[in-house]
Amino acid sequence: QSALTQPASVSGSPGQSITISCTGSSSDVGAYNYVSWYQLHPGKAPKLMIYDVTNRPSGVSNRFSGSKSGNTAALTISGLQAEDEADYYCSSYTSTNTPYVFGTGTEVTVL
Amino acid sequence: QVQLQESGPGLVKPSETLSLTCTVSGSSISSDYWGWVRQPPGKGLEWIGYIYYSGSTNYNPSLKSRVSISIDTSKNQFSLDLRSVTAADTALYYCARTAGGTFDYWGQGILVTVSS
């Protein structure tokens, strides 16, 4: 099972919106509505930002939103803030012999 | 608030067994699925496997021959054993609760280095 494909880096200025893509296949992203997004800060526990493609856990800012079209999912961060600077990973449930696959990761920089 | 905390040695010798424990607080481990994810330095996340409170397990096929996950409901802990380690197993190891298709709570991770 290959990792889902994400851009290595995305940047934006404070207040702008950015979108991170997560491209998989008909065996994972395209097959299930089980795409999640995680925020990783060094030294901290990863934080779930979006689950089941579009759902936000309690406490996550509504500046974060998720979507999916075909085999590609996306995370949009609107009103970019300095605190959003982190690594972001997507994950999906899969129909292969590995039930979960992660994306390659995207480094978000706030200019 | 569900919290997870990894513990174990930060240094393991090649060919030996890497053993980590995850202690869960704020939630009974006698429900849900509990798993492990790792991140080698400079690389992405890799799912290792999970265990259900009943003891049933599922492992990443690439690690299946070397990995075991166990659970101790009396201590609200679950553990990871990875046998015959090499330098390629050097990574930040996370424990996480698996809920449906997502990992909703994570530990902050423990760096394990494989070196003589």
PDB file of C-alpha atoms in Angstrom:
ATOM      1  CA  GLN A   1       0.000   0.000   0.000  1.00  0.00           C
ATOM      2  CA  SER A   2       1.622   3.256  -1.125  1.00  0.00           C
ATOM      3  CA  ALA A   3       1.393   6.439   0.905  1.00  0.00           C
ATOM      4  CA  LEU A   4      -1.177   9.013  -0.124  1.00  0.00           C
ATOM      5  CA  THR A   5       0.352  11.921  -2.045  1.00  0.00           C
ATOM      6  CA  GLN A   6       0.506  15.380  -0.496  1.00  0.00           C
ATOM      7  CA  PRO A   7       2.469  18.470  -1.533  1.00  0.00           C
ATOM      8  CA  ALA A   8       5.693  18.739   0.440  1.00  0.00           C
ATOM      9  CA  SER A   9       5.030  22.319   1.433  1.00  0.00           C
ATOM     10  CA  VAL A  10       2.362  25.000   1.279  1.00  0.00           C
ATOM     11  CA  SER A  11       2.702  28.570   2.468  1.00  0.00           C
ATOM     12  CA  GLY A  12       0.492  31.598   2.905  1.00  0.00           C
ATOM     13  CA  SER A  13       0.321  34.959   4.578  1.00  0.00           C
ATOM     14  CA  PRO A  14      -1.694  35.597   7.730  1.00  0.00           C
ATOM     15  CA  GLY A  15      -5.381  35.878   6.930  1.00  0.00           C
ATOM     16  CA  GLN A  16      -5.125  34.028   3.637  1.00  0.00           C
ATOM     17  CA  SER A  17      -6.598  30.622   2.836  1.00  0.00           C
ATOM     18  CA  ILE A  18      -4.564  27.608   1.813  1.00  0.00           C
ATOM     19  CA  THR A  19      -5.547  24.152   0.631  1.00  0.00           C
ATOM     20  CA  ILE A  20      -3.614  20.914   1.072  1.00  0.00           C
ATOM     21  CA  SER A  21      -4.434  18.049  -1.266  1.00  0.00           C
ATOM     22  CA  CYS A  22      -4.268  14.335  -0.475  1.00  0.00           C
ATOM     23  CA  THR A  23      -4.392  12.048  -3.506  1.00  0.00           C
ATOM     24  CA  GLY A  24      -4.986   8.337  -3.217  1.00  0.00           C
ATOM     25  CA  SER A  25      -6.790   5.729  -5.254  1.00  0.00           C
ATOM     26  CA  SER A  26     -10.059   3.883  -5.662  1.00  0.00           C
ATOM     27  CA  SER A  27      -8.868   1.503  -2.913  1.00  0.00           C
ATOM     28  CA  ASP A  28      -8.639   4.175  -0.233  1.00  0.00           C
ATOM     29  CA  VAL A  29      -9.655   7.836  -0.542  1.00  0.00           C
ATOM     30  CA  GLY A  30     -12.042   7.123  -3.395  1.00  0.00           C
ATOM     31  CA  ALA A  31     -13.604   4.112  -1.713  1.00  0.00           C
ATOM     32  CA  TYR A  32     -14.424   5.357   1.769  1.00  0.00           C
ATOM     33  CA  ASN A  33     -15.487   8.500   3.569  1.00  0.00           C
ATOM     34  CA  TYR A  34     -12.857   7.779   6.190  1.00  0.00           C
ATOM     35  CA  VAL A  35     -10.326  10.515   5.441  1.00  0.00           C
ATOM     36  CA  SER A  36      -8.782  12.277   8.422  1.00  0.00           C
ATOM     37  CA  TRP A  37      -6.334  15.145   8.859  1.00  0.00           C
ATOM     38  CA  TYR A  38      -3.780  15.571  11.640  1.00  0.00           C
ATOM     39  CA  GLN A  39      -1.698  18.525  12.796  1.00  0.00           C
ATOM     40  CA  LEU A  40       1.794  17.760  14.084  1.00  0.00           C
ATOM     41  CA  HIS A  41       3.836  20.179  16.143  1.00  0.00           C
ATOM     42  CA  PRO A  42       7.297  19.034  17.330  1.00  0.00           C
ATOM     43  CA  GLY A  43       7.212  17.662  20.860  1.00  0.00           C
ATOM     44  CA  LYS A  44       3.428  17.622  21.036  1.00  0.00           C
ATOM     45  CA  ALA A  45       0.819  14.939  20.550  1.00  0.00           C
ATOM     46  CA  PRO A  46      -0.605  14.910  17.016  1.00  0.00           C
ATOM     47  CA  LYS A  47      -4.010  16.553  16.909  1.00  0.00           C
ATOM     48  CA  LEU A  48      -6.984  15.314  14.925  1.00  0.00           C
ATOM     49  CA  MET A  49      -8.334  18.234  12.885  1.00  0.00           C
ATOM     50  CA  ILE A  50     -10.835  16.568  10.520  1.00  0.00           C
ATOM     51  CA  TYR A  51     -12.371  13.088  10.444  1.00  0.00           C
ATOM     52  CA  ASP A  52     -14.730  11.299   8.066  1.00  0.00           C
ATOM     53  CA  VAL A  53     -13.772  13.790   5.315  1.00  0.00           C
ATOM     54  CA  THR A  54     -15.635  16.821   6.626  1.00  0.00           C
ATOM     55  CA  ASN A  55     -16.210  16.518  10.378  1.00  0.00           C
ATOM     56  CA  ARG A  56     -14.429  18.673  12.944  1.00  0.00           C
ATOM     57  CA  PRO A  57     -13.834  17.314  16.444  1.00  0.00           C
ATOM     58  CA  SER A  58     -15.038  19.429  19.314  1.00  0.00           C
ATOM     59  CA  GLY A  59     -12.599  22.256  20.004  1.00  0.00           C
ATOM     60  CA  VAL A  60     -11.118  22.477  16.511  1.00  0.00           C
ATOM     61  CA  SER A  61     -11.465  25.891  14.921  1.00  0.00           C
ATOM     62  CA  ASN A  62     -14.033  26.239  12.141  1.00  0.00           C
ATOM     63  CA  ARG A  63     -11.217  27.771  10.065  1.00  0.00           C
ATOM     64  CA  PHE A  64     -10.357  24.168   9.231  1.00  0.00           C
ATOM     65  CA  SER A  65     -12.530  22.359   6.710  1.00  0.00           C
ATOM     66  CA  GLY A  66     -12.288  19.155   4.710  1.00  0.00           C
ATOM     67  CA  SER A  67     -13.628  17.953   1.389  1.00  0.00           C
ATOM     68  CA  LYS A  68     -13.248  15.137  -1.112  1.00  0.00           C
ATOM     69  CA  SER A  69     -13.704  14.642  -4.829  1.00  0.00           C
ATOM     70  CA  GLY A  70     -13.018  11.264  -6.355  1.00  0.00           C
ATOM     71  CA  ASN A  71      -9.644   9.979  -5.191  1.00  0.00           C
ATOM     72  CA  THR A  72      -8.473  13.341  -3.822  1.00  0.00           C
ATOM     73  CA  ALA A  73      -9.256  14.843  -0.448  1.00  0.00           C
ATOM     74  CA  ALA A  74      -8.390  18.339   0.686  1.00  0.00           C
ATOM     75  CA  LEU A  75      -7.886  20.325   3.860  1.00  0.00           C
ATOM     76  CA  THR A  76      -8.540  24.047   3.702  1.00  0.00           C
ATOM     77  CA  ILE A  77      -7.297  26.447   6.346  1.00  0.00           C
ATOM     78  CA  SER A  78      -8.945  29.835   6.127  1.00  0.00           C
ATOM     79  CA  GLY A  79      -7.843  32.975   7.949  1.00  0.00           C
ATOM     80  CA  LEU A  80      -4.327  31.548   8.283  1.00  0.00           C
ATOM     81  CA  GLN A  81      -2.702  32.232  11.661  1.00  0.00           C
ATOM     82  CA  ALA A  82       0.859  31.880  12.930  1.00  0.00           C
ATOM     83  CA  GLU A  83      -0.216  29.009  15.187  1.00  0.00           C
ATOM     84  CA  ASP A  84      -1.268  27.015  12.116  1.00  0.00           C
ATOM     85  CA  GLU A  85       2.373  26.581  11.125  1.00  0.00           C
ATOM     86  CA  ALA A  86       2.912  22.828  11.476  1.00  0.00           C
ATOM     87  CA  ASP A  87       3.094  19.580   9.545  1.00  0.00           C
ATOM     88  CA  TYR A  88      -0.203  18.143   8.321  1.00  0.00           C
ATOM     89  CA  TYR A  89      -0.907  14.533   7.415  1.00  0.00           C
ATOM     90  CA  CYS A  90      -3.955  12.936   5.886  1.00  0.00           C
ATOM     91  CA  SER A  91      -4.985   9.332   6.441  1.00  0.00           C
ATOM     92  CA  SER A  92      -7.541   7.025   4.883  1.00  0.00           C
ATOM     93  CA  TYR A  93      -9.071   3.665   5.529  1.00  0.00           C
ATOM     94  CA  THR A  94      -8.176   1.225   2.746  1.00  0.00           C
ATOM     95  CA  SER A  95      -9.498  -1.977   1.240  1.00  0.00           C
ATOM     96  CA  THR A  96      -6.008  -3.430   0.902  1.00  0.00           C
ATOM     97  CA  ASN A  97      -4.164  -5.652   3.350  1.00  0.00           C
ATOM     98  CA  THR A  98      -3.256  -2.547   5.384  1.00  0.00           C
ATOM     99  CA  PRO A  99      -6.417  -0.981   6.820  1.00  0.00           C
ATOM    100  CA  TYR A 100      -4.891   2.476   7.283  1.00  0.00           C
ATOM    101  CA  VAL A 101      -2.583   4.553   5.098  1.00  0.00           C
ATOM    102  CA  PHE A 102      -1.110   7.984   5.750  1.00  0.00           C
ATOM    103  CA  GLY A 103      -0.178  10.775   3.407  1.00  0.00           C
ATOM    104  CA  THR A 104       3.369  11.902   2.714  1.00  0.00           C
ATOM    105  CA  GLY A 105       2.899  15.003   4.875  1.00  0.00           C
ATOM    106  CA  THR A 106       2.801  18.741   4.152  1.00  0.00           C
ATOM    107  CA  GLU A 107       4.751  21.459   5.908  1.00  0.00           C
ATOM    108  CA  VAL A 108       2.651  24.594   6.275  1.00  0.00           C
ATOM    109  CA  THR A 109       4.522  27.867   6.599  1.00  0.00           C
ATOM    110  CA  VAL A 110       2.922  31.149   7.587  1.00  0.00           C
ATOM    111  CA  LEU A 111       4.873  33.908   5.885  1.00  0.00           C
TER     112      LEU A 111
ATOM    113  CA  GLN B   1     -10.116  14.187  28.493  1.00  0.00           C
ATOM    114  CA  VAL B   2      -8.470  11.089  27.047  1.00  0.00           C
ATOM    115  CA  GLN B   3      -4.697  11.083  27.453  1.00  0.00           C
ATOM    116  CA  LEU B   4      -2.101   8.600  26.267  1.00  0.00           C
ATOM    117  CA  GLN B   5       1.522   8.393  27.368  1.00  0.00           C
ATOM    118  CA  GLU B   6       4.240   6.245  25.839  1.00  0.00           C
ATOM    119  CA  SER B   7       7.058   4.840  27.951  1.00  0.00           C
ATOM    120  CA  GLY B   8      10.058   2.631  27.382  1.00  0.00           C
ATOM    121  CA  PRO B   9      13.764   2.691  26.571  1.00  0.00           C
ATOM    122  CA  GLY B  10      15.004   5.336  24.181  1.00  0.00           C
ATOM    123  CA  LEU B  11      17.908   3.211  22.977  1.00  0.00           C
ATOM    124  CA  VAL B  12      17.785  -0.372  21.734  1.00  0.00           C
ATOM    125  CA  LYS B  13      20.626  -2.455  20.317  1.00  0.00           C
ATOM    126  CA  PRO B  14      20.385  -3.965  16.828  1.00  0.00           C
ATOM    127  CA  SER B  15      18.812  -7.454  16.747  1.00  0.00           C
ATOM    128  CA  GLU B  16      17.147  -6.926  20.130  1.00  0.00           C
ATOM    129  CA  THR B  17      13.481  -6.286  20.930  1.00  0.00           C
ATOM    130  CA  LEU B  18      11.961  -2.829  21.153  1.00  0.00           C
ATOM    131  CA  SER B  19       9.314  -2.771  23.897  1.00  0.00           C
ATOM    132  CA  LEU B  20       7.010   0.173  24.579  1.00  0.00           C
ATOM    133  CA  THR B  21       3.988   0.683  26.812  1.00  0.00           C
ATOM    134  CA  CYS B  22       1.120   3.121  26.411  1.00  0.00           C
ATOM    135  CA  THR B  23      -0.764   4.180  29.532  1.00  0.00           C
ATOM    136  CA  VAL B  24      -4.279   5.485  28.956  1.00  0.00           C
ATOM    137  CA  SER B  25      -6.095   7.857  31.288  1.00  0.00           C
ATOM    138  CA  GLY B  26      -9.495   9.461  31.031  1.00  0.00           C
ATOM    139  CA  SER B  27     -10.964   6.460  29.226  1.00  0.00           C
ATOM    140  CA  SER B  28     -11.335   2.777  29.908  1.00  0.00           C
ATOM    141  CA  ILE B  29      -9.192   0.674  27.638  1.00  0.00           C
ATOM    142  CA  SER B  30     -11.914  -1.973  27.769  1.00  0.00           C
ATOM    143  CA  SER B  31     -13.494  -0.592  24.630  1.00  0.00           C
ATOM    144  CA  ASP B  32     -12.327   0.705  21.274  1.00  0.00           C
ATOM    145  CA  TYR B  33      -9.194  -0.123  19.335  1.00  0.00           C
ATOM    146  CA  TRP B  34      -5.743   0.953  20.461  1.00  0.00           C
ATOM    147  CA  GLY B  35      -2.784   1.190  18.135  1.00  0.00           C
ATOM    148  CA  TRP B  36       0.735   2.266  17.300  1.00  0.00           C
ATOM    149  CA  VAL B  37       2.073   4.592  14.602  1.00  0.00           C
ATOM    150  CA  ARG B  38       5.695   5.503  13.953  1.00  0.00           C
ATOM    151  CA  GLN B  39       7.594   8.248  12.167  1.00  0.00           C
ATOM    152  CA  PRO B  40      11.227   7.709  11.146  1.00  0.00           C
ATOM    153  CA  PRO B  41      13.368  10.865  11.254  1.00  0.00           C
ATOM    154  CA  GLY B  42      12.561  13.101   8.289  1.00  0.00           C
ATOM    155  CA  LYS B  43       9.904  10.719   6.995  1.00  0.00           C
ATOM    156  CA  GLY B  44       6.149  10.261   7.132  1.00  0.00           C
ATOM    157  CA  LEU B  45       3.807   8.377   9.424  1.00  0.00           C
ATOM    158  CA  GLU B  46       3.496   4.594   9.235  1.00  0.00           C
ATOM    159  CA  TRP B  47       0.705   2.556  10.805  1.00  0.00           C
ATOM    160  CA  ILE B  48       2.107  -0.371  12.823  1.00  0.00           C
ATOM    161  CA  GLY B  49      -1.006  -2.114  14.112  1.00  0.00           C
ATOM    162  CA  TYR B  50      -3.843  -2.133  16.595  1.00  0.00           C
ATOM    163  CA  ILE B  51      -5.438  -4.270  19.281  1.00  0.00           C
ATOM    164  CA  TYR B  52      -9.059  -4.489  20.346  1.00  0.00           C
ATOM    165  CA  TYR B  53      -9.791  -4.726  24.052  1.00  0.00           C
ATOM    166  CA  SER B  54     -10.825  -8.335  23.536  1.00  0.00           C
ATOM    167  CA  GLY B  55      -7.280  -9.071  22.394  1.00  0.00           C
ATOM    168  CA  SER B  56      -7.788  -9.380  18.644  1.00  0.00           C
ATOM    169  CA  THR B  57      -5.045  -7.715  16.612  1.00  0.00           C
ATOM    170  CA  ASN B  58      -4.254  -6.432  13.137  1.00  0.00           C
ATOM    171  CA  TYR B  59      -0.736  -5.604  11.970  1.00  0.00           C
ATOM    172  CA  ASN B  60       0.908  -3.858   9.052  1.00  0.00           C
ATOM    173  CA  PRO B  61       1.949  -6.696   6.694  1.00  0.00           C
ATOM    174  CA  SER B  62       5.389  -5.129   6.304  1.00  0.00           C
ATOM    175  CA  LEU B  63       6.017  -5.611  10.048  1.00  0.00           C
ATOM    176  CA  LYS B  64       3.755  -8.551  10.834  1.00  0.00           C
ATOM    177  CA  SER B  65       6.537 -11.110  11.244  1.00  0.00           C
ATOM    178  CA  ARG B  66       8.262  -9.004  13.927  1.00  0.00           C
ATOM    179  CA  VAL B  67       5.504  -7.178  15.807  1.00  0.00           C
ATOM    180  CA  SER B  68       3.200  -8.028  18.698  1.00  0.00           C
ATOM    181  CA  ILE B  69       0.691  -5.798  20.465  1.00  0.00           C
ATOM    182  CA  SER B  70      -0.790  -6.823  23.802  1.00  0.00           C
ATOM    183  CA  ILE B  71      -3.245  -5.290  26.253  1.00  0.00           C
ATOM    184  CA  ASP B  72      -3.561  -5.205  30.041  1.00  0.00           C
ATOM    185  CA  THR B  73      -7.019  -4.001  30.967  1.00  0.00           C
ATOM    186  CA  SER B  74      -6.233  -4.144  34.700  1.00  0.00           C
ATOM    187  CA  LYS B  75      -3.567  -1.463  34.231  1.00  0.00           C
ATOM    188  CA  ASN B  76      -5.340   0.403  31.412  1.00  0.00           C
ATOM    189  CA  GLN B  77      -2.234  -0.132  29.271  1.00  0.00           C
ATOM    190  CA  PHE B  78      -1.305  -1.673  25.971  1.00  0.00           C
ATOM    191  CA  SER B  79       2.149  -2.558  24.694  1.00  0.00           C
ATOM    192  CA  LEU B  80       4.233  -2.924  21.557  1.00  0.00           C
ATOM    193  CA  ASP B  81       7.021  -5.434  20.988  1.00  0.00           C
ATOM    194  CA  LEU B  82       9.111  -5.178  17.803  1.00  0.00           C
ATOM    195  CA  ARG B  83      11.672  -7.950  17.439  1.00  0.00           C
ATOM    196  CA  SER B  84      14.997  -8.099  15.617  1.00  0.00           C
ATOM    197  CA  VAL B  85      15.282  -4.342  15.209  1.00  0.00           C
ATOM    198  CA  THR B  86      17.658  -2.576  12.839  1.00  0.00           C
ATOM    199  CA  ALA B  87      18.604   1.044  12.309  1.00  0.00           C
ATOM    200  CA  ALA B  88      15.578   1.308   9.997  1.00  0.00           C
ATOM    201  CA  ASP B  89      13.357   0.944  13.063  1.00  0.00           C
ATOM    202  CA  THR B  90      14.700   4.167  14.569  1.00  0.00           C
ATOM    203  CA  ALA B  91      11.652   6.399  14.827  1.00  0.00           C
ATOM    204  CA  LEU B  92       9.281   8.448  16.921  1.00  0.00           C
ATOM    205  CA  TYR B  93       6.696   5.948  18.156  1.00  0.00           C
ATOM    206  CA  TYR B  94       3.155   7.121  18.917  1.00  0.00           C
ATOM    207  CA  CYS B  95       0.302   5.298  20.575  1.00  0.00           C
ATOM    208  CA  ALA B  96      -3.220   6.302  19.564  1.00  0.00           C
ATOM    209  CA  ARG B  97      -6.867   5.400  20.009  1.00  0.00           C
ATOM    210  CA  THR B  98      -8.435   4.134  16.814  1.00  0.00           C
ATOM    211  CA  ALA B  99     -12.087   5.070  16.424  1.00  0.00           C
ATOM    212  CA  GLY B 100     -13.714   3.940  13.198  1.00  0.00           C
ATOM    213  CA  GLY B 101     -11.582   5.252  10.379  1.00  0.00           C
ATOM    214  CA  THR B 102      -9.553   7.722  12.397  1.00  0.00           C
ATOM    215  CA  PHE B 103      -7.016   8.131  15.207  1.00  0.00           C
ATOM    216  CA  ASP B 104      -8.691  10.528  17.592  1.00  0.00           C
ATOM    217  CA  TYR B 105      -6.321  10.680  20.562  1.00  0.00           C
ATOM    218  CA  TRP B 106      -2.534  10.379  20.457  1.00  0.00           C
ATOM    219  CA  GLY B 107       0.365  10.287  22.850  1.00  0.00           C
ATOM    220  CA  GLN B 108       3.139  12.819  22.366  1.00  0.00           C
ATOM    221  CA  GLY B 109       5.488  10.136  21.114  1.00  0.00           C
ATOM    222  CA  ILE B 110       8.733   8.553  22.251  1.00  0.00           C
ATOM    223  CA  LEU B 111      11.926   8.569  20.219  1.00  0.00           C
ATOM    224  CA  VAL B 112      13.548   5.160  19.989  1.00  0.00           C
ATOM    225  CA  THR B 113      17.024   4.909  18.503  1.00  0.00           C
ATOM    226  CA  VAL B 114      18.453   1.587  17.366  1.00  0.00           C
ATOM    227  CA  SER B 115      22.203   1.661  17.795  1.00  0.00           C
ATOM    228  CA  SER B 116      24.980  -0.357  19.371  1.00  0.00           C
TER     229      SER B 116
END
